Amino acid sequence: MSSSTSQTELFEVLCFGPGIPPQGERISIRITSEGVILRPGGPDEETLLFESLRITAGGFDHNQITLTWMKREESGSLILSDPRAKTAFLAAAPSFLAPQLRQWQKQTSRVGRGMRFGWFLLGLLILSPLLLGLALWWKSDAIAEWAVHRISHTSEVKFGDLIYAQTRPGLTLLPEGETTKMIEEIGSRLTQASPYPFQWHVADDPTINAFAIPGGHVVVFTGLIEAAESPEEVAGILAHEAEHVLQRHSLKGMVHQLGWRVVLALLLGDIGGGRFGQAAAQMQILSFGRDQESEADLKGLALLKEAKIDPKGMITFFDRLSKKEGASIALLSTHPASANRAEAIRTEIDRIAPWKSEPLPYDWDAIKNGLKK
């Protein structure tokens, strides 16, 4: 904009000062080579000479030019927010105002950087749920692992008790008898050194399945016992399920499926009854990754060895199930192929040999016949 143009153009600006309402008043100004003319052409026209003006930055983002002056011991001010008015003023300002204008530019730049950083933080805050969701999706395994290691065993056991209490109405448990006695005795023998108070249950259900709840509840279906051909085969499955608890696979699975509200509740010890109803519903269909299944198999062998139970039962059970793959077997729905599992177990048994075992003292035929009644 040329100086001549600025001297003829009118701008509307906000003015404060004596005789003006506190909220200010919009007036016309003209910028000339001498200064700023207030209300040009009006009966109260007034010229503010450049040498009477003080320049500061103003406005929300400090991008406005504020001109202040003193008149009869009272101050007045103008806010130049119109870009054209600012351009005209900068073009007309004499050289002796240069120091003030440089200071104004510094203030504007500094506040501008602060505003951009503030907008960045605001954007980050708004997007943080989305970013957190992406992080959880991308690094869910690592995050779940990190979170689970910070949950105490005490909280985990309480959580497991709650889930079992909510799962229990959906189960038909066998009454005390030879079958439940066998499961409890083998289970106790496998987990003598465990930090968890394991509790073993037998559900009257023809499904070939078993599941482990965080904290130590393990439910074995009668269908699995009927599919087994020896107490040692059952012991192999119990050792496998016990390792799902000991390695906290069940807890990690719940964290994966139910998200951070479970983690926060467990970390804070805020374990209420109603909020984990969904957890109970998920328990029987909780799936583990192949690595977790393999880990439960191989570490389960260590439990069998410590309990002096013949590990070959685990092999024969999976060998037999491998011939049935394709059939609907809940225990295998997400497991590694049974033939591969059996081979991996053979290799591990050879690796940790020698192995001393004692026959399990149960009347297997009587137990099987008891299930048919």
CSV table of C-alpha atoms in Angstrom, one decimal:
chain,number,residue,atom,x,y,z
A,1,MET,CA,0.0,0.0,0.0
A,2,SER,CA,1.4,3.4,-0.9
A,3,SER,CA,1.7,6.2,1.6
A,4,SER,CA,-0.7,8.3,-0.5
A,5,THR,CA,-3.3,5.6,-0.5
A,6,SER,CA,-3.1,5.2,3.3
A,7,GLN,CA,-3.6,8.9,3.8
A,8,THR,CA,-7.0,8.9,2.0
A,9,GLU,CA,-8.3,5.5,3.2
A,10,LEU,CA,-10.6,5.2,6.2
A,11,PHE,CA,-10.4,2.3,8.6
A,12,GLU,CA,-12.7,1.3,11.4
A,13,VAL,CA,-11.0,0.6,14.7
A,14,LEU,CA,-11.9,0.0,18.3
A,15,CYS,CA,-11.1,3.0,20.5
A,16,PHE,CA,-10.9,3.3,24.3
A,17,GLY,CA,-10.4,6.5,26.3
A,18,PRO,CA,-12.0,9.4,28.1
A,19,GLY,CA,-15.7,9.8,27.3
A,20,ILE,CA,-15.9,6.3,25.7
A,21,PRO,CA,-17.8,3.4,27.2
A,22,PRO,CA,-15.7,0.8,29.0
A,23,GLN,CA,-16.3,-1.7,26.2
A,24,GLY,CA,-14.9,0.7,23.7
A,25,GLU,CA,-16.3,2.4,20.6
A,26,ARG,CA,-15.7,1.7,16.9
A,27,ILE,CA,-14.6,4.9,15.2
A,28,SER,CA,-13.1,5.9,11.8
A,29,ILE,CA,-9.5,6.8,11.5
A,30,ARG,CA,-7.2,7.9,8.7
A,31,ILE,CA,-3.4,7.3,8.7
A,32,THR,CA,-1.3,10.1,7.3
A,33,SER,CA,2.4,10.9,7.3
A,34,GLU,CA,1.9,13.0,10.4
A,35,GLY,CA,0.0,10.6,12.5
A,36,VAL,CA,-3.5,9.0,13.0
A,37,ILE,CA,-6.6,11.2,12.5
A,38,LEU,CA,-9.5,10.2,14.7
A,39,ARG,CA,-13.0,10.7,13.3
A,40,PRO,CA,-11.8,12.5,10.2
A,41,GLY,CA,-14.2,15.1,8.9
A,42,GLY,CA,-16.3,15.0,12.1
A,43,PRO,CA,-16.8,17.9,14.5
A,44,ASP,CA,-14.5,16.1,17.0
A,45,GLU,CA,-11.7,15.3,14.6
A,46,GLU,CA,-8.4,14.9,16.4
A,47,THR,CA,-4.9,14.1,15.1
A,48,LEU,CA,-2.5,11.9,17.1
A,49,LEU,CA,1.0,12.7,16.1
A,50,PHE,CA,3.4,9.7,15.7
A,51,GLU,CA,5.7,11.1,18.5
A,52,SER,CA,2.8,10.9,20.9
A,53,LEU,CA,2.1,7.2,20.3
A,54,ARG,CA,3.3,4.2,22.2
A,55,ILE,CA,3.1,0.9,20.3
A,56,THR,CA,2.5,-2.5,21.9
A,57,ALA,CA,1.1,-5.9,20.8
A,58,GLY,CA,-2.5,-6.7,21.6
A,59,GLY,CA,-5.3,-9.1,21.0
A,60,PHE,CA,-5.8,-12.8,21.7
A,61,ASP,CA,-2.9,-13.8,19.6
A,62,HIS,CA,-0.9,-10.5,20.1
A,63,ASN,CA,-1.2,-9.9,16.4
A,64,GLN,CA,-2.9,-6.6,16.7
A,65,ILE,CA,-1.2,-3.2,17.0
A,66,THR,CA,-2.2,-1.2,20.1
A,67,LEU,CA,-1.6,2.5,20.0
A,68,THR,CA,-1.8,4.4,23.3
A,69,TRP,CA,-1.4,8.0,24.1
A,70,MET,CA,-1.8,10.4,27.0
A,71,LYS,CA,-4.1,13.4,26.9
A,72,ARG,CA,-4.6,15.6,29.9
A,73,GLU,CA,-3.3,12.9,32.3
A,74,GLU,CA,-5.7,10.4,30.8
A,75,SER,CA,-4.8,7.7,28.4
A,76,GLY,CA,-6.5,6.5,25.2
A,77,SER,CA,-5.9,3.6,23.0
A,78,LEU,CA,-6.7,2.3,19.5
A,79,ILE,CA,-6.7,-1.4,18.4
A,80,LEU,CA,-5.6,-1.9,14.8
A,81,SER,CA,-6.9,-5.4,14.0
A,82,ASP,CA,-7.7,-4.8,10.3
A,83,PRO,CA,-4.7,-6.1,8.3
A,84,ARG,CA,-5.1,-3.1,5.9
A,85,ALA,CA,-4.9,-0.7,8.8
A,86,LYS,CA,-1.9,-2.4,10.2
A,87,THR,CA,-0.2,-2.3,6.8
A,88,ALA,CA,-1.0,1.4,6.3
A,89,PHE,CA,0.3,2.2,9.8
A,90,LEU,CA,3.6,0.3,9.3
A,91,ALA,CA,4.1,2.0,6.0
A,92,ALA,CA,3.5,5.4,7.4
A,93,ALA,CA,5.4,5.1,10.7
A,94,PRO,CA,8.5,7.3,10.8
A,95,SER,CA,11.9,5.9,11.5
A,96,PHE,CA,12.0,7.0,15.2
A,97,LEU,CA,9.2,4.5,15.9
A,98,ALA,CA,11.4,1.6,14.5
A,99,PRO,CA,12.5,0.4,18.0
A,100,GLN,CA,8.9,0.2,19.2
A,101,LEU,CA,7.9,-1.6,16.1
A,102,ARG,CA,10.7,-4.2,16.5
A,103,GLN,CA,9.6,-4.8,20.0
A,104,TRP,CA,6.0,-5.2,18.7
A,105,GLN,CA,7.3,-7.8,16.2
A,106,LYS,CA,9.2,-9.7,18.9
A,107,GLN,CA,6.1,-9.8,21.1
A,108,THR,CA,3.9,-11.0,18.1
A,109,SER,CA,6.4,-13.7,17.1
A,110,ARG,CA,6.9,-14.9,20.7
A,111,VAL,CA,3.2,-15.1,21.3
A,112,GLY,CA,2.6,-16.6,17.9
A,113,ARG,CA,5.0,-19.4,18.7
A,114,GLY,CA,3.3,-20.0,22.0
A,115,MET,CA,-0.1,-20.0,20.3
A,116,ARG,CA,1.1,-22.6,17.8
A,117,PHE,CA,2.5,-24.8,20.5
A,118,GLY,CA,-0.8,-24.4,22.4
A,119,TRP,CA,-2.8,-25.4,19.4
A,120,PHE,CA,-0.4,-28.4,19.0
A,121,LEU,CA,-1.0,-29.4,22.6
A,122,LEU,CA,-4.8,-28.9,22.2
A,123,GLY,CA,-4.8,-31.0,19.1
A,124,LEU,CA,-2.7,-33.7,20.8
A,125,LEU,CA,-5.2,-33.7,23.7
A,126,ILE,CA,-8.1,-34.0,21.4
A,127,LEU,CA,-6.5,-36.7,19.4
A,128,SER,CA,-5.0,-38.5,22.4
A,129,PRO,CA,-7.9,-41.1,22.6
A,130,LEU,CA,-7.4,-41.9,19.0
A,131,LEU,CA,-3.6,-42.1,19.3
A,132,LEU,CA,-4.0,-44.2,22.5
A,133,GLY,CA,-6.3,-46.5,20.6
A,134,LEU,CA,-3.9,-46.9,17.8
A,135,ALA,CA,-1.0,-47.5,20.2
A,136,LEU,CA,-3.1,-50.2,22.0
A,137,TRP,CA,-4.0,-51.8,18.7
A,138,TRP,CA,-0.4,-51.7,17.4
A,139,LYS,CA,1.4,-52.6,20.6
A,140,SER,CA,-1.4,-54.4,22.4
A,141,ASP,CA,0.7,-57.5,23.3
A,142,ALA,CA,3.5,-55.5,24.8
A,143,ILE,CA,1.2,-53.1,26.6
A,144,ALA,CA,-0.9,-56.0,28.0
A,145,GLU,CA,2.3,-57.7,29.1
A,146,TRP,CA,3.5,-54.5,30.8
A,147,ALA,CA,0.2,-53.9,32.5
A,148,VAL,CA,-0.2,-57.5,33.8
A,149,HIS,CA,3.1,-57.4,35.5
A,150,ARG,CA,1.9,-54.5,37.6
A,151,ILE,CA,-1.2,-56.3,38.9
A,152,SER,CA,-0.7,-57.9,42.3
A,153,HIS,CA,-1.4,-61.6,42.8
A,154,THR,CA,-3.9,-60.6,45.5
A,155,SER,CA,-5.9,-58.5,43.1
A,156,GLU,CA,-5.7,-61.2,40.5
A,157,VAL,CA,-7.1,-63.8,42.9
A,158,LYS,CA,-10.0,-61.5,43.9
A,159,PHE,CA,-10.7,-60.9,40.2
A,160,GLY,CA,-10.7,-64.6,39.5
A,161,ASP,CA,-13.0,-65.3,42.5
A,162,LEU,CA,-15.4,-62.8,41.1
A,163,ILE,CA,-15.3,-64.2,37.6
A,164,TYR,CA,-15.8,-67.7,38.9
A,165,ALA,CA,-18.8,-66.6,41.1
A,166,GLN,CA,-20.4,-65.1,37.9
A,167,THR,CA,-19.5,-68.2,35.8
A,168,ARG,CA,-20.7,-70.7,38.4
A,169,PRO,CA,-24.5,-70.4,37.7
A,170,GLY,CA,-23.9,-71.5,34.1
A,171,LEU,CA,-22.1,-74.7,35.2
A,172,THR,CA,-23.5,-77.9,36.4
A,173,LEU,CA,-20.8,-79.1,38.8
A,174,LEU,CA,-20.4,-82.7,39.7
A,175,PRO,CA,-21.0,-83.5,43.4
A,176,GLU,CA,-18.2,-84.7,45.5
A,177,GLY,CA,-17.1,-88.2,44.5
A,178,GLU,CA,-14.2,-90.2,43.0
A,179,THR,CA,-14.0,-88.0,39.9
A,180,THR,CA,-13.8,-84.7,41.7
A,181,LYS,CA,-11.5,-86.2,44.3
A,182,MET,CA,-9.1,-87.3,41.5
A,183,ILE,CA,-9.1,-83.9,39.8
A,184,GLU,CA,-8.5,-82.1,43.1
A,185,GLU,CA,-5.7,-84.4,44.2
A,186,ILE,CA,-3.9,-84.4,40.9
A,187,GLY,CA,-4.4,-80.6,40.6
A,188,SER,CA,-3.0,-80.1,44.2
A,189,ARG,CA,-0.1,-82.3,43.5
A,190,LEU,CA,0.8,-80.3,40.4
A,191,THR,CA,0.5,-76.9,42.1
A,192,GLN,CA,2.0,-77.5,45.5
A,193,ALA,CA,4.6,-74.7,45.1
A,194,SER,CA,2.2,-72.3,43.4
A,195,PRO,CA,1.6,-68.7,44.6
A,196,TYR,CA,-2.1,-69.1,43.7
A,197,PRO,CA,-4.7,-70.9,45.8
A,198,PHE,CA,-5.8,-73.3,43.0
A,199,GLN,CA,-9.4,-74.6,43.1
A,200,TRP,CA,-10.4,-77.4,40.8
A,201,HIS,CA,-13.9,-78.0,39.6
A,202,VAL,CA,-15.6,-80.6,37.3
A,203,ALA,CA,-18.5,-79.5,35.2
A,204,ASP,CA,-21.0,-82.0,33.8
A,205,ASP,CA,-20.6,-81.1,30.2
A,206,PRO,CA,-19.9,-83.4,27.2
A,207,THR,CA,-17.6,-80.8,25.6
A,208,ILE,CA,-13.9,-81.8,25.4
A,209,ASN,CA,-12.7,-78.7,27.1
A,210,ALA,CA,-11.2,-77.1,30.2
A,211,PHE,CA,-10.6,-73.5,31.1
A,212,ALA,CA,-8.5,-71.6,33.6
A,213,ILE,CA,-9.6,-68.4,35.4
A,214,PRO,CA,-7.1,-65.8,36.6
A,215,GLY,CA,-6.1,-66.5,40.1
A,216,GLY,CA,-6.4,-70.3,40.2
A,217,HIS,CA,-9.9,-71.6,39.4
A,218,VAL,CA,-9.7,-74.4,36.8
A,219,VAL,CA,-12.9,-76.0,35.4
A,220,VAL,CA,-12.6,-79.4,33.7
A,221,PHE,CA,-15.5,-80.7,31.6
A,222,THR,CA,-16.6,-84.3,32.0
A,223,GLY,CA,-16.3,-84.6,28.2
A,224,LEU,CA,-12.6,-84.2,28.5
A,225,ILE,CA,-12.3,-86.9,31.2
A,226,GLU,CA,-14.4,-89.2,29.0
A,227,ALA,CA,-12.1,-88.5,26.0
A,228,ALA,CA,-9.0,-89.4,28.1
A,229,GLU,CA,-7.8,-92.9,28.5
A,230,SER,CA,-5.8,-92.6,31.8
A,231,PRO,CA,-5.4,-90.4,34.8
A,232,GLU,CA,-2.0,-89.4,33.4
A,233,GLU,CA,-3.7,-88.0,30.3
A,234,VAL,CA,-6.0,-85.9,32.5
A,235,ALA,CA,-3.0,-84.8,34.5
A,236,GLY,CA,-1.3,-83.5,31.4
A,237,ILE,CA,-4.3,-81.3,30.6
A,238,LEU,CA,-4.5,-80.1,34.2
A,239,ALA,CA,-0.8,-79.2,34.1
A,240,HIS,CA,-1.4,-77.3,30.9
A,241,GLU,CA,-4.3,-75.3,32.4
A,242,ALA,CA,-2.4,-74.7,35.6
A,243,GLU,CA,0.4,-73.1,33.5
A,244,HIS,CA,-2.2,-70.8,31.9
A,245,VAL,CA,-2.8,-69.4,35.4
A,246,LEU,CA,0.9,-69.4,36.5
A,247,GLN,CA,2.0,-67.7,33.3
A,248,ARG,CA,-0.9,-65.3,33.7
A,249,HIS,CA,-2.2,-66.1,30.2
A,250,SER,CA,-5.8,-66.0,31.4
A,251,LEU,CA,-5.2,-62.5,32.9
A,252,LYS,CA,-3.5,-61.2,29.8
A,253,GLY,CA,-6.4,-62.6,27.7
A,254,MET,CA,-8.9,-60.7,29.8
A,255,VAL,CA,-6.9,-57.5,29.5
A,256,HIS,CA,-6.8,-58.0,25.7
A,257,GLN,CA,-10.5,-58.6,25.5
A,258,LEU,CA,-11.9,-56.2,28.1
A,259,GLY,CA,-9.3,-53.4,27.8
A,260,TRP,CA,-7.9,-50.8,30.2
A,261,ARG,CA,-10.9,-50.6,32.5
A,262,VAL,CA,-9.9,-54.1,33.8
A,263,VAL,CA,-6.3,-53.0,34.2
A,264,LEU,CA,-7.2,-49.8,36.0
A,265,ALA,CA,-9.6,-51.6,38.3
A,266,LEU,CA,-7.1,-54.3,39.1
A,267,LEU,CA,-4.3,-51.8,39.7
A,268,LEU,CA,-6.5,-49.7,41.9
A,269,GLY,CA,-8.0,-52.7,43.7
A,270,ASP,CA,-11.5,-51.4,42.6
A,271,ILE,CA,-13.0,-54.8,41.8
A,272,GLY,CA,-16.8,-54.4,41.8
A,273,GLY,CA,-19.3,-57.2,41.1
A,274,GLY,CA,-21.3,-55.8,38.2
A,275,ARG,CA,-18.8,-54.3,36.0
A,276,PHE,CA,-17.0,-57.6,35.3
A,277,GLY,CA,-20.1,-59.5,34.1
A,278,GLN,CA,-18.8,-59.4,30.6
A,279,ALA,CA,-15.5,-61.0,31.9
A,280,ALA,CA,-17.4,-64.1,33.1
A,281,ALA,CA,-19.2,-64.4,29.7
A,282,GLN,CA,-15.9,-64.3,27.9
A,283,MET,CA,-14.1,-66.8,30.2
A,284,GLN,CA,-15.1,-70.0,28.5
A,285,ILE,CA,-14.4,-68.7,25.0
A,286,LEU,CA,-11.1,-67.0,26.0
A,287,SER,CA,-8.5,-67.8,23.3
A,288,PHE,CA,-4.8,-68.0,23.7
A,289,GLY,CA,-2.1,-67.5,21.1
A,290,ARG,CA,-0.1,-70.4,19.8
A,291,ASP,CA,3.0,-69.2,21.7
A,292,GLN,CA,1.0,-69.3,24.9
A,293,GLU,CA,-0.4,-72.7,24.2
A,294,SER,CA,3.0,-74.1,23.5
A,295,GLU,CA,4.4,-72.4,26.6
A,296,ALA,CA,1.6,-74.0,28.7
A,297,ASP,CA,2.5,-77.4,27.3
A,298,LEU,CA,6.2,-77.2,27.8
A,299,LYS,CA,6.1,-75.6,31.3
A,300,GLY,CA,3.3,-78.0,32.2
A,301,LEU,CA,5.8,-80.8,31.7
A,302,ALA,CA,7.9,-79.3,34.4
A,303,LEU,CA,4.9,-79.5,36.8
A,304,LEU,CA,4.4,-83.1,35.8
A,305,LYS,CA,8.0,-83.9,36.4
A,306,GLU,CA,8.0,-82.2,39.8
A,307,ALA,CA,4.9,-84.2,40.8
A,308,LYS,CA,6.5,-87.4,39.5
A,309,ILE,CA,3.6,-88.0,37.0
A,310,ASP,CA,4.3,-89.8,33.7
A,311,PRO,CA,4.3,-87.2,31.0
A,312,LYS,CA,3.5,-89.6,28.2
A,313,GLY,CA,-0.2,-89.1,29.0
A,314,MET,CA,0.0,-85.6,27.5
A,315,ILE,CA,1.5,-87.1,24.3
A,316,THR,CA,-1.1,-89.8,23.9
A,317,PHE,CA,-3.9,-87.4,24.5
A,318,PHE,CA,-2.8,-85.0,21.8
A,319,ASP,CA,-1.9,-87.9,19.5
A,320,ARG,CA,-5.4,-89.2,19.7
A,321,LEU,CA,-7.0,-85.8,19.4
A,322,SER,CA,-4.9,-85.1,16.3
A,323,LYS,CA,-6.7,-87.9,14.6
A,324,LYS,CA,-10.0,-86.2,15.3
A,325,GLU,CA,-9.0,-82.7,14.1
A,326,GLY,CA,-11.7,-81.4,11.9
A,327,ALA,CA,-14.3,-82.4,14.5
A,328,SER,CA,-15.6,-79.7,16.8
A,329,ILE,CA,-13.2,-79.9,19.8
A,330,ALA,CA,-13.3,-76.8,22.0
A,331,LEU,CA,-10.0,-77.6,23.5
A,332,LEU,CA,-8.4,-77.4,20.1
A,333,SER,CA,-10.3,-74.5,18.6
A,334,THR,CA,-7.3,-72.2,18.9
A,335,HIS,CA,-4.5,-74.5,19.8
A,336,PRO,CA,-1.5,-75.5,17.7
A,337,ALA,CA,-2.2,-78.6,15.6
A,338,SER,CA,-2.2,-81.6,18.0
A,339,ALA,CA,0.3,-83.6,16.1
A,340,ASN,CA,2.8,-80.7,16.3
A,341,ARG,CA,2.1,-80.3,20.0
A,342,ALA,CA,2.7,-84.0,20.7
A,343,GLU,CA,6.0,-83.8,18.8
A,344,ALA,CA,7.1,-80.7,20.7
A,345,ILE,CA,6.3,-82.4,24.0
A,346,ARG,CA,8.3,-85.5,23.0
A,347,THR,CA,11.3,-83.3,22.3
A,348,GLU,CA,10.9,-81.4,25.6
A,349,ILE,CA,10.6,-84.7,27.6
A,350,ASP,CA,13.8,-85.9,26.1
A,351,ARG,CA,15.5,-82.6,26.9
A,352,ILE,CA,14.6,-82.6,30.6
A,353,ALA,CA,15.2,-86.3,31.1
A,354,PRO,CA,15.8,-88.4,33.2
A,355,TRP,CA,12.2,-88.7,34.6
A,356,LYS,CA,11.0,-90.5,37.6
A,357,SER,CA,7.3,-91.2,37.8
A,358,GLU,CA,4.9,-93.1,39.8
A,359,PRO,CA,1.5,-94.5,38.6
A,360,LEU,CA,-1.5,-92.4,39.7
A,361,PRO,CA,-3.5,-94.4,42.2
A,362,TYR,CA,-7.0,-94.2,40.7
A,363,ASP,CA,-9.4,-96.9,39.5
A,364,TRP,CA,-9.8,-95.4,36.0
A,365,ASP,CA,-12.5,-97.8,34.9
A,366,ALA,CA,-14.6,-97.0,37.9
A,367,ILE,CA,-14.2,-93.3,37.3
A,368,LYS,CA,-15.2,-93.6,33.6
A,369,ASN,CA,-18.1,-95.8,34.4
A,370,GLY,CA,-19.2,-93.3,37.1
A,371,LEU,CA,-19.4,-90.5,34.5
A,372,LYS,CA,-21.9,-92.6,32.5
A,373,LYS,CA,-24.4,-92.9,35.3
